[in-house]
XYZ file of C-alpha atoms in Angstrom:
604
model
C -7.711 -40.789 0.771
C -4.812 -41.762 -1.493
C -2.685 -38.928 -2.962
C -3.656 -37.877 -6.529
C -0.600 -39.429 -8.190
C -1.523 -42.797 -6.650
C -5.204 -42.719 -7.683
C -4.271 -41.571 -11.171
C -2.203 -44.721 -11.676
C -4.206 -47.237 -9.660
C -7.670 -45.841 -9.092
C -9.304 -45.107 -5.757
C -9.854 -48.709 -4.614
C -6.388 -50.044 -5.404
C -4.776 -46.828 -4.198
C -6.452 -47.274 -0.834
C -5.302 -50.901 -0.711
C -1.727 -49.816 -1.449
C -1.778 -47.311 1.402
C -3.076 -49.980 3.758
C -0.363 -52.392 2.597
C 2.572 -50.032 3.181
C 1.299 -48.513 6.427
C 3.768 -49.188 9.242
C 6.496 -50.667 7.037
C 10.049 -49.547 7.763
C 12.462 -48.235 5.149
C 14.105 -51.623 4.528
C 10.731 -53.303 3.893
C 9.643 -50.543 1.531
C 12.943 -50.839 -0.332
C 12.407 -54.595 -0.776
C 8.800 -54.040 -1.857
C 9.914 -51.625 -4.565
C 12.260 -54.272 -5.929
C 9.501 -56.874 -5.798
C 7.142 -54.647 -7.792
C 9.855 -53.806 -10.302
C 10.548 -57.518 -10.734
C 6.895 -58.119 -11.590
C 7.006 -55.286 -14.100
C 10.045 -56.790 -15.830
C 8.218 -60.032 -16.740
C 7.484 -60.473 -20.491
C 4.305 -58.657 -21.380
C 4.006 -57.350 -17.841
C 0.910 -59.524 -17.392
C -0.965 -59.302 -14.103
C 0.368 -61.688 -11.494
C -1.409 -63.087 -8.437
C -0.032 -61.932 -5.118
C 0.568 -65.571 -4.240
C 2.300 -66.414 -7.523
C 6.064 -67.093 -7.423
C 8.234 -64.367 -8.890
C 11.291 -65.452 -10.809
C 12.711 -61.997 -11.348
C 15.488 -61.064 -8.924
C 14.654 -58.064 -6.744
C 17.055 -55.182 -6.317
C 20.213 -56.194 -4.492
C 19.954 -55.811 -0.730
C 22.732 -55.558 1.824
C 23.495 -58.799 3.604
C 23.686 -57.297 7.084
C 22.257 -54.218 8.794
C 24.031 -51.592 10.866
C 23.507 -52.412 14.531
C 23.291 -49.408 16.877
C 23.550 -49.919 20.642
C 23.031 -47.089 23.112
C 23.470 -46.701 26.854
C 21.960 -43.702 28.574
C 21.195 -42.219 31.963
C 19.414 -39.042 30.881
C 18.262 -39.921 27.357
C 20.828 -38.045 25.237
C 22.535 -41.185 23.931
C 19.173 -42.617 22.936
C 18.271 -39.488 20.968
C 21.569 -39.548 19.081
C 21.287 -43.267 18.363
C 17.767 -42.765 17.026
C 19.034 -39.973 14.770
C 21.669 -42.267 13.280
C 19.098 -45.017 12.691
C 16.806 -42.532 10.974
C 19.634 -41.317 8.717
C 20.496 -44.858 7.669
C 16.926 -46.002 7.088
C 16.006 -42.822 5.221
C 18.583 -43.797 2.619
C 16.823 -47.148 2.154
C 19.374 -49.156 4.137
C 18.694 -51.442 7.119
C 19.561 -50.635 10.733
C 18.791 -52.188 14.114
C 18.560 -50.164 17.322
C 18.989 -51.605 20.829
C 19.110 -50.228 24.322
C 22.236 -51.857 25.761
C 20.195 -53.809 28.303
C 18.110 -55.301 25.458
C 20.989 -56.211 23.158
C 21.435 -60.006 22.841
C 25.165 -60.247 23.565
C 25.308 -63.729 22.026
C 24.972 -61.977 18.643
C 28.074 -59.839 19.138
C 30.377 -62.415 17.548
C 28.269 -62.315 14.350
C 28.083 -58.537 13.998
C 29.681 -56.922 10.960
C 28.853 -53.250 11.533
C 28.304 -51.801 15.002
C 27.940 -48.284 16.380
C 27.853 -47.720 20.137
C 26.593 -44.454 21.636
C 27.145 -44.472 25.389
C 27.453 -42.072 28.294
C 29.675 -42.142 31.373
C 28.281 -41.565 34.854
C 29.955 -40.332 38.030
C 33.401 -41.793 38.536
C 33.724 -43.551 35.188
C 30.690 -45.834 35.537
C 28.397 -47.045 32.745
C 24.711 -46.104 32.779
C 22.505 -48.553 34.652
C 21.037 -49.882 31.418
C 24.518 -50.719 30.082
C 26.181 -52.595 32.920
C 25.555 -56.062 31.514
C 26.658 -55.080 28.010
C 29.846 -53.419 29.273
C 30.681 -56.302 31.595
C 30.330 -58.728 28.675
C 32.491 -56.710 26.279
C 35.144 -55.831 28.872
C 35.116 -59.276 30.492
C 36.818 -62.571 29.753
C 33.817 -64.032 27.949
C 33.885 -61.494 25.133
C 34.283 -63.199 21.736
C 36.889 -62.492 19.109
C 35.602 -59.807 16.730
C 37.917 -59.988 13.708
C 34.986 -59.535 11.301
C 33.599 -56.433 12.975
C 33.881 -52.805 11.969
C 32.771 -50.490 14.762
C 32.525 -46.911 15.963
C 32.018 -45.455 19.439
C 30.540 -42.122 20.458
C 31.061 -41.244 24.115
C 29.003 -38.743 26.111
C 30.107 -37.287 29.415
C 30.830 -34.247 31.515
C 34.355 -32.846 31.666
C 33.578 -31.606 35.175
C 34.334 -35.196 36.204
C 37.850 -36.689 36.177
C 36.991 -39.813 34.150
C 35.432 -37.940 31.258
C 33.852 -40.346 28.718
C 35.710 -43.241 30.350
C 33.154 -45.885 29.332
C 33.301 -44.968 25.644
C 37.094 -44.953 25.755
C 37.238 -48.357 27.437
C 34.851 -49.956 24.928
C 36.722 -48.425 21.991
C 40.029 -49.885 23.194
C 38.466 -53.248 24.036
C 36.891 -53.706 20.608
C 40.310 -53.284 18.976
C 41.834 -55.750 21.465
C 39.229 -58.277 20.339
C 40.280 -57.813 16.712
C 37.669 -55.367 15.445
C 38.538 -52.504 13.086
C 37.362 -48.938 13.604
C 34.805 -47.667 11.125
C 35.855 -44.205 12.311
C 37.659 -42.733 15.300
C 35.916 -42.390 18.650
C 34.528 -38.978 19.548
C 33.961 -37.683 23.094
C 31.089 -35.269 23.729
C 30.886 -32.849 26.640
C 27.631 -31.564 28.137
C 27.133 -29.382 25.057
C 27.229 -32.504 22.887
C 25.617 -31.308 19.644
C 28.673 -29.881 17.801
C 30.809 -33.007 18.243
C 27.921 -35.470 18.029
C 26.527 -34.028 14.794
C 29.866 -34.346 13.021
C 30.375 -37.881 14.299
C 26.856 -38.970 13.269
C 27.365 -37.608 9.754
C 30.667 -39.472 9.421
C 29.203 -42.674 10.869
C 26.304 -42.470 8.423
C 28.630 -41.903 5.464
C 30.898 -44.818 6.415
C 27.946 -47.099 7.109
C 26.354 -46.177 3.785
C 29.570 -47.078 1.953
C 29.565 -50.430 3.689
C 25.858 -51.170 3.289
C 24.983 -49.703 -0.115
C 23.972 -52.478 -2.550
C 26.241 -52.807 -5.565
C 23.302 -53.069 -7.966
C 21.380 -49.860 -8.481
C 17.759 -50.006 -7.364
C 15.367 -50.628 -10.235
C 12.486 -48.789 -8.621
C 12.096 -45.834 -6.313
C 9.952 -45.486 -3.226
C 8.040 -42.223 -2.931
C 6.872 -41.090 0.500
C 3.096 -41.377 0.725
C 2.700 -39.155 3.766
C 4.839 -36.480 5.346
C 6.788 -36.959 8.543
C 4.962 -36.230 11.785
C 5.472 -32.627 12.865
C 8.031 -32.081 15.591
C 6.809 -30.831 18.966
C 6.511 -27.065 19.110
C 8.581 -26.793 22.291
C 11.781 -28.696 22.994
C 15.219 -28.397 24.534
C 16.284 -26.137 21.669
C 13.008 -24.187 21.742
C 11.914 -24.168 25.395
C 8.514 -23.097 26.683
C 8.235 -20.012 28.899
C 6.363 -21.517 31.854
C 4.752 -19.302 34.468
C 5.799 -20.001 38.039
C 2.635 -20.790 40.001
C 4.120 -21.722 43.375
C 7.546 -21.233 44.942
C 7.308 -22.483 48.502
C 10.007 -23.407 50.981
C 9.136 -26.824 52.452
C 11.939 -27.098 55.011
C 11.327 -25.590 58.438
C 12.943 -22.640 60.158
C 16.489 -23.480 61.194
C 16.891 -26.317 58.681
C 20.359 -26.730 57.220
C 18.846 -26.959 53.728
C 16.518 -24.665 51.808
C 14.298 -27.015 49.781
C 11.644 -25.509 47.510
C 8.444 -26.933 46.096
C 8.079 -25.224 42.718
C 5.030 -25.506 40.460
C 5.041 -24.255 36.867
C 2.224 -24.055 34.344
C 2.460 -25.972 31.061
C -0.896 -24.596 29.884
C -0.901 -24.050 26.124
C 2.500 -25.657 25.583
C 1.375 -29.042 24.297
C 4.098 -30.569 26.477
C 3.243 -33.944 27.985
C 5.060 -36.083 30.520
C 4.736 -39.280 32.526
C 5.873 -40.003 36.102
C 9.607 -40.649 35.973
C 10.293 -37.956 33.372
C 12.355 -34.848 34.096
C 11.746 -31.164 33.500
C 14.645 -29.401 31.842
C 15.226 -25.858 33.099
C 17.395 -23.279 31.346
C 18.783 -21.110 34.177
C 20.618 -17.803 34.432
C 23.780 -17.509 36.511
C 23.582 -15.640 39.845
C 24.122 -11.882 39.203
C 26.597 -11.684 42.092
C 28.693 -14.407 40.458
C 28.783 -12.484 37.171
C 29.920 -9.399 39.086
C 32.625 -11.449 40.799
C 34.010 -12.600 37.422
C 34.129 -9.074 36.064
C 35.721 -7.711 39.225
C 38.285 -10.476 39.612
C 39.422 -10.283 35.984
C 39.050 -6.487 35.769
C 36.855 -6.752 32.669
C 34.091 -4.468 31.405
C 30.697 -6.175 31.244
C 29.677 -3.955 28.344
C 32.457 -5.201 26.055
C 30.956 -6.709 22.890
C 32.205 -10.251 22.266
C 31.516 -12.567 19.319
C 31.144 -16.336 19.594
C 29.429 -18.845 17.318
C 28.264 -16.073 15.029
C 26.574 -14.082 17.819
C 27.732 -10.803 19.337
C 26.664 -10.008 22.918
C 27.938 -7.888 25.805
C 30.320 -9.805 28.041
C 27.942 -9.522 31.023
C 25.160 -11.175 29.026
C 27.469 -14.000 27.929
C 28.389 -14.615 31.556
C 24.884 -14.221 32.902
C 22.831 -16.250 30.439
C 24.996 -18.205 28.021
C 28.063 -19.711 29.687
C 28.791 -22.164 32.507
C 30.258 -20.362 35.519
C 29.750 -22.801 38.399
C 31.128 -26.103 37.085
C 34.862 -26.410 36.579
C 36.016 -28.739 33.795
C 39.262 -30.031 32.330
C 39.406 -27.952 29.088
C 39.048 -24.693 31.017
C 41.551 -25.836 33.626
C 44.070 -26.677 30.902
C 43.740 -23.220 29.349
C 43.885 -21.463 32.715
C 47.004 -23.398 33.753
C 48.711 -22.278 30.552
C 47.679 -18.635 30.958
C 48.655 -18.565 34.626
C 51.928 -20.376 33.957
C 51.129 -22.548 36.975
C 53.305 -25.634 37.364
C 51.038 -26.712 40.233
C 47.978 -26.836 37.983
C 49.901 -28.463 35.159
C 50.968 -31.258 37.523
C 47.311 -31.893 38.386
C 46.581 -32.438 34.699
C 49.177 -35.187 34.437
C 48.232 -38.841 35.101
C 50.167 -38.757 38.381
C 48.024 -35.847 39.572
C 44.671 -37.603 39.078
C 43.726 -37.593 42.749
C 44.519 -33.901 43.168
C 42.636 -33.147 39.964
C 39.611 -35.025 41.287
C 39.747 -33.063 44.561
C 40.032 -29.731 42.728
C 36.983 -30.400 40.553
C 34.939 -31.442 43.583
C 35.884 -28.465 45.745
C 36.319 -25.507 43.368
C 34.001 -23.487 41.188
C 35.526 -21.555 38.287
C 35.700 -18.350 40.348
C 37.761 -20.142 43.024
C 40.308 -21.146 40.406
C 40.490 -17.581 39.077
C 41.135 -16.240 42.572
C 43.681 -18.858 43.598
C 45.734 -18.800 40.379
C 45.583 -15.440 38.680
C 45.827 -15.257 34.904
C 45.491 -12.441 32.306
C 42.155 -13.402 30.740
C 40.757 -11.147 28.011
C 37.026 -10.882 27.347
C 37.071 -12.694 24.006
C 39.341 -15.484 25.234
C 37.244 -15.997 28.371
C 34.021 -16.304 26.356
C 35.693 -18.766 23.974
C 37.078 -20.923 26.805
C 34.010 -21.226 29.025
C 31.618 -24.064 28.317
C 28.104 -23.275 27.115
C 25.495 -23.138 29.857
C 23.580 -26.420 29.980
C 20.011 -26.947 31.176
C 19.479 -28.657 34.517
C 17.165 -31.656 34.769
C 14.797 -32.068 37.702
C 12.740 -35.203 38.317
C 9.111 -34.168 38.049
C 7.327 -34.511 41.385
C 3.771 -34.754 40.078
C 1.441 -36.865 37.967
C -0.408 -35.018 35.186
C -3.434 -37.149 36.027
C -3.493 -35.377 39.396
C -2.294 -31.840 38.559
C -3.264 -31.361 34.893
C -1.131 -28.993 32.788
C 1.410 -28.364 35.520
C 4.784 -29.767 36.536
C 5.988 -29.776 40.139
C 9.635 -29.799 41.211
C 11.481 -30.425 44.468
C 14.567 -28.189 44.451
C 17.366 -28.118 47.015
C 18.993 -24.685 46.854
C 22.781 -24.872 46.613
C 24.093 -22.142 48.913
C 27.297 -22.605 50.917
C 30.479 -20.865 52.007
C 33.891 -21.945 50.753
C 37.259 -20.202 50.681
C 35.686 -17.360 52.640
C 33.004 -16.503 50.053
C 29.404 -17.450 49.357
C 28.752 -19.975 46.589
C 25.416 -20.489 44.824
C 24.142 -23.129 42.436
C 23.123 -21.768 39.052
C 19.706 -23.382 38.509
C 18.638 -23.854 42.130
C 19.305 -20.235 43.098
C 17.646 -19.086 39.866
C 14.491 -21.085 40.622
C 14.486 -20.027 44.278
C 14.462 -16.372 43.188
C 11.506 -16.704 40.782
C 8.338 -14.977 41.994
C 5.080 -16.911 41.766
C 2.521 -15.281 39.493
C 5.117 -12.971 37.951
C 8.190 -14.780 36.639
C 8.556 -17.384 33.939
C 11.206 -20.043 33.369
C 12.230 -21.692 30.116
C 11.482 -25.408 30.303
C 11.164 -28.607 28.267
C 10.333 -32.243 28.955
C 13.153 -34.794 29.110
C 11.559 -38.267 28.793
C 13.007 -41.024 30.972
C 11.754 -44.316 29.541
C 14.033 -46.335 31.812
C 12.336 -45.077 35.006
C 8.710 -46.046 34.574
C 6.083 -47.579 36.818
C 5.106 -51.166 35.987
C 2.320 -51.408 33.437
C 0.622 -53.952 35.659
C -1.063 -52.012 38.471
C -1.217 -55.189 40.576
C 2.558 -55.136 41.042
C 4.029 -53.883 44.325
C 6.477 -50.977 44.267
C 9.396 -50.158 46.600
C 10.750 -46.613 46.333
C 14.009 -45.407 47.912
C 14.412 -41.635 47.712
C 16.256 -39.715 50.433
C 16.282 -35.914 50.243
C 15.055 -34.481 46.961
C 15.366 -37.984 45.517
C 11.795 -38.389 46.794
C 10.496 -36.165 43.968
C 9.601 -38.836 41.364
C 8.001 -40.979 44.067
C 5.534 -38.229 44.871
C 4.586 -38.516 41.185
C 4.482 -42.333 41.403
C 2.135 -42.346 44.405
C -0.145 -39.759 42.779
C -0.246 -41.738 39.530
C -0.970 -45.061 41.213
C -3.781 -43.466 43.197
C -5.318 -41.822 40.120
C -5.350 -45.009 38.004
C -6.589 -47.156 40.873
C -3.553 -49.468 40.971
C -4.034 -52.228 43.532
C -0.354 -53.021 44.102
C 1.209 -51.932 47.390
C 3.523 -48.905 47.647
C 6.420 -48.738 50.119
C 8.523 -45.572 50.439
C 11.931 -45.247 52.127
C 12.724 -41.591 52.840
C 15.633 -40.037 54.698
C 16.887 -36.576 55.654
C 18.790 -34.876 58.463
C 16.026 -33.789 60.880
C 12.434 -34.952 61.349
C 11.070 -31.597 62.541
C 12.470 -29.399 59.796
C 13.231 -31.629 56.815
C 10.449 -34.194 56.503
C 9.589 -33.303 52.896
C 5.884 -33.635 52.012
C 5.113 -34.995 55.472
C 1.402 -34.101 55.403
C 0.961 -35.666 51.958
C 2.572 -38.942 53.024
C 0.453 -39.120 56.140
C -2.689 -38.507 54.087
C -1.624 -41.186 51.577
C -1.144 -43.670 54.424
C -4.672 -42.960 55.655
C -6.114 -43.442 52.163
C -4.073 -46.626 51.611
C -2.436 -45.175 48.495
C 0.838 -45.501 50.420
C 1.047 -48.733 52.391
C 4.380 -48.472 54.197
C 6.667 -45.556 55.040
C 10.167 -46.170 56.419
C 11.968 -43.067 57.694
C 15.605 -42.303 58.516
C 16.669 -38.955 60.007
C 20.434 -38.961 60.366
C 21.005 -36.018 62.730
C 18.280 -36.645 65.312
C 20.362 -39.068 67.359
C 24.001 -39.648 68.207
C 24.233 -42.614 65.867
C 23.503 -41.605 62.282
C 20.784 -43.594 60.554
C 20.291 -43.612 56.774
C 17.859 -45.325 54.411
C 20.278 -48.228 53.914
C 19.991 -48.991 57.645
C 16.209 -49.090 57.359
C 16.515 -51.450 54.402
C 18.563 -53.886 56.444
C 16.206 -53.605 59.428
C 13.222 -54.454 57.213
C 15.264 -56.895 55.189
C 12.942 -59.895 55.505
C 9.941 -57.950 54.199
C 12.024 -56.213 51.517
C 13.190 -59.582 50.192
C 9.675 -61.034 50.312
C 8.342 -58.098 48.282
C 11.120 -58.404 45.687
C 10.928 -62.188 45.519
C 7.183 -61.821 45.031
C 7.568 -59.647 41.935
C 7.799 -56.105 43.324
C 9.538 -53.365 41.338
C 12.364 -51.447 43.041
C 13.288 -47.804 42.362
C 16.180 -45.710 43.680
C 16.551 -41.956 43.125
C 19.128 -39.476 44.412
C 22.856 -39.087 44.968
C 24.985 -41.341 42.756
C 28.281 -40.957 44.604
C 27.414 -42.188 48.115
C 23.739 -42.990 48.555
C 23.243 -45.262 45.547
C 26.298 -47.492 46.250
C 25.379 -47.679 49.957
C 21.793 -48.648 49.125
C 22.986 -51.271 46.656
C 25.336 -52.749 49.257
C 22.391 -52.921 51.698
C 20.291 -54.686 49.075
C 23.053 -57.249 48.538
C 23.061 -57.863 52.293
C 19.270 -58.229 52.335
C 19.196 -60.704 49.451
C 22.135 -62.674 50.828
C 20.769 -62.845 54.376
C 17.093 -63.462 53.690
C 17.419 -65.238 50.348
C 20.063 -67.664 51.578
C 22.494 -66.694 48.827
C 26.209 -66.028 48.652
C 27.155 -62.398 48.025
C 28.099 -63.296 44.458
C 24.716 -64.949 43.884
C 22.954 -61.986 45.545
C 24.691 -59.614 43.113
C 23.619 -61.841 40.219
C 20.048 -61.925 41.556
C 19.898 -58.115 41.658
C 21.446 -57.939 38.204
C 18.647 -60.184 36.991
C 16.150 -57.706 38.463
C 17.893 -54.968 36.477
C 17.586 -56.971 33.285
C 13.892 -57.525 33.993
C 13.614 -53.748 34.539
C 12.448 -54.337 38.084
C 15.458 -52.599 39.680
C 15.662 -49.105 38.217
C 17.728 -46.131 39.317
C 17.636 -42.420 38.556
C 20.852 -41.224 40.175
C 22.917 -38.091 39.596
């Protein structure tokens, strides 16, 4: 039914027609429609006019070009921020276009007038998988001159890595080299991206509005006919307290790794997910690590400390609010200054990049505190440590199979270094949760770039060594539940067959039921010569190429630093050898699969 103010003016029948007309229109279309209607009203006598009749009155002035927003993301954060900017612009009645970097038509870059890029950096300064083509075009020799472009770049990253926000920095510099002018300065966001990102988005919106706002004032206003859809009850900022249903070790006695199968209940949360999505978990730091901080720095855990308008005891800040396991550049810079360490200061210089990289990879924060002593106070420590971030785990289940549950495959980080035990924050937290008693705070992190093909007839190859197998358990369950007829081929690898064959019984059952058609295994420590999944890919290269050439979709999940590059190199070999292509053409062929979204990776 039309709202009262509509029916009062138009009557029930025409009010209903108006609602039908505007349903689904974006802000720019509604803005134009308001000008159109106002133009009709300005005709002499305001006589009724046929919808098909020409209108001579000039509608309200409209901007000549929209704001184009391009995002590149690995975990979804860049997409969310880009969507927020688009919403801000369109809510003011101005036009905006939004593109995932892999979907952006690079031939249009030379014609752009206003461009905002929101992009993350992965691993050792790499672009997200969905942004490789875009970045290669902009950073390459074929990039056009951009003298008519005004642009802005927002970078997302993790200062625990040496090349923090490297992709955003490189694009920002390159745009200026091509003649473009900054709409505003680049901003770099750490894991806790909201404070920096929010300020940057507001500035980008203000600058874009100045550039896009029509000079002529609108002659009619558009009133919202229906309220915005309500936001989900539970989210990253308001997580759901999920009961732990199962916490089971799935590696055998004597295994070098403790891997847990964890099941949590989403009953009553309203949270929904699809295979490929991740479950965000807000952890607590290990209690023994909190004690180590207090002991090493000779601080009282009961000391009240204020940060961001909140006052908590120091022990609570360290236990539940701040990042204690991941070392990052800002903290290292402050610690080097407090410790007066010339050694640490040298690592922060460009010439010390390799040593800096080694330090970040080998040291937790507590190791730095022990190796280079400094007089930290409680308030200064709380201010310097980064906020605790949620950890994302690929969901290892299909809701069509398990209902209102989410299953995780968690490798517990537990090792000895520098003579002391080291634990991972989230993995040790999850491993310590008691089934049927404890709850964990969770949310769903959608992953639209890691989805099964819509066509169930398509074949699927899945490469997931270690806990990288998690989403493929969900894929196989989903394909079985929907009755997909395409074949499924899983490549799985670990150290030992007897103790670390994750979900062995399930895979064997799936093979019997023909919901898994091929299973290629690589156990690296069971023989003198180490064998990994990339070796199995090469061994089955002819069949792998035939599947891919025949339209199969390829998925890779797991370690980004070593496994993913090694698997990609094996795929290049397979395509080159069995497709009769040069290595350059094989790379291009795989890149084409990426652009078709048939070669997708979820690496970390």
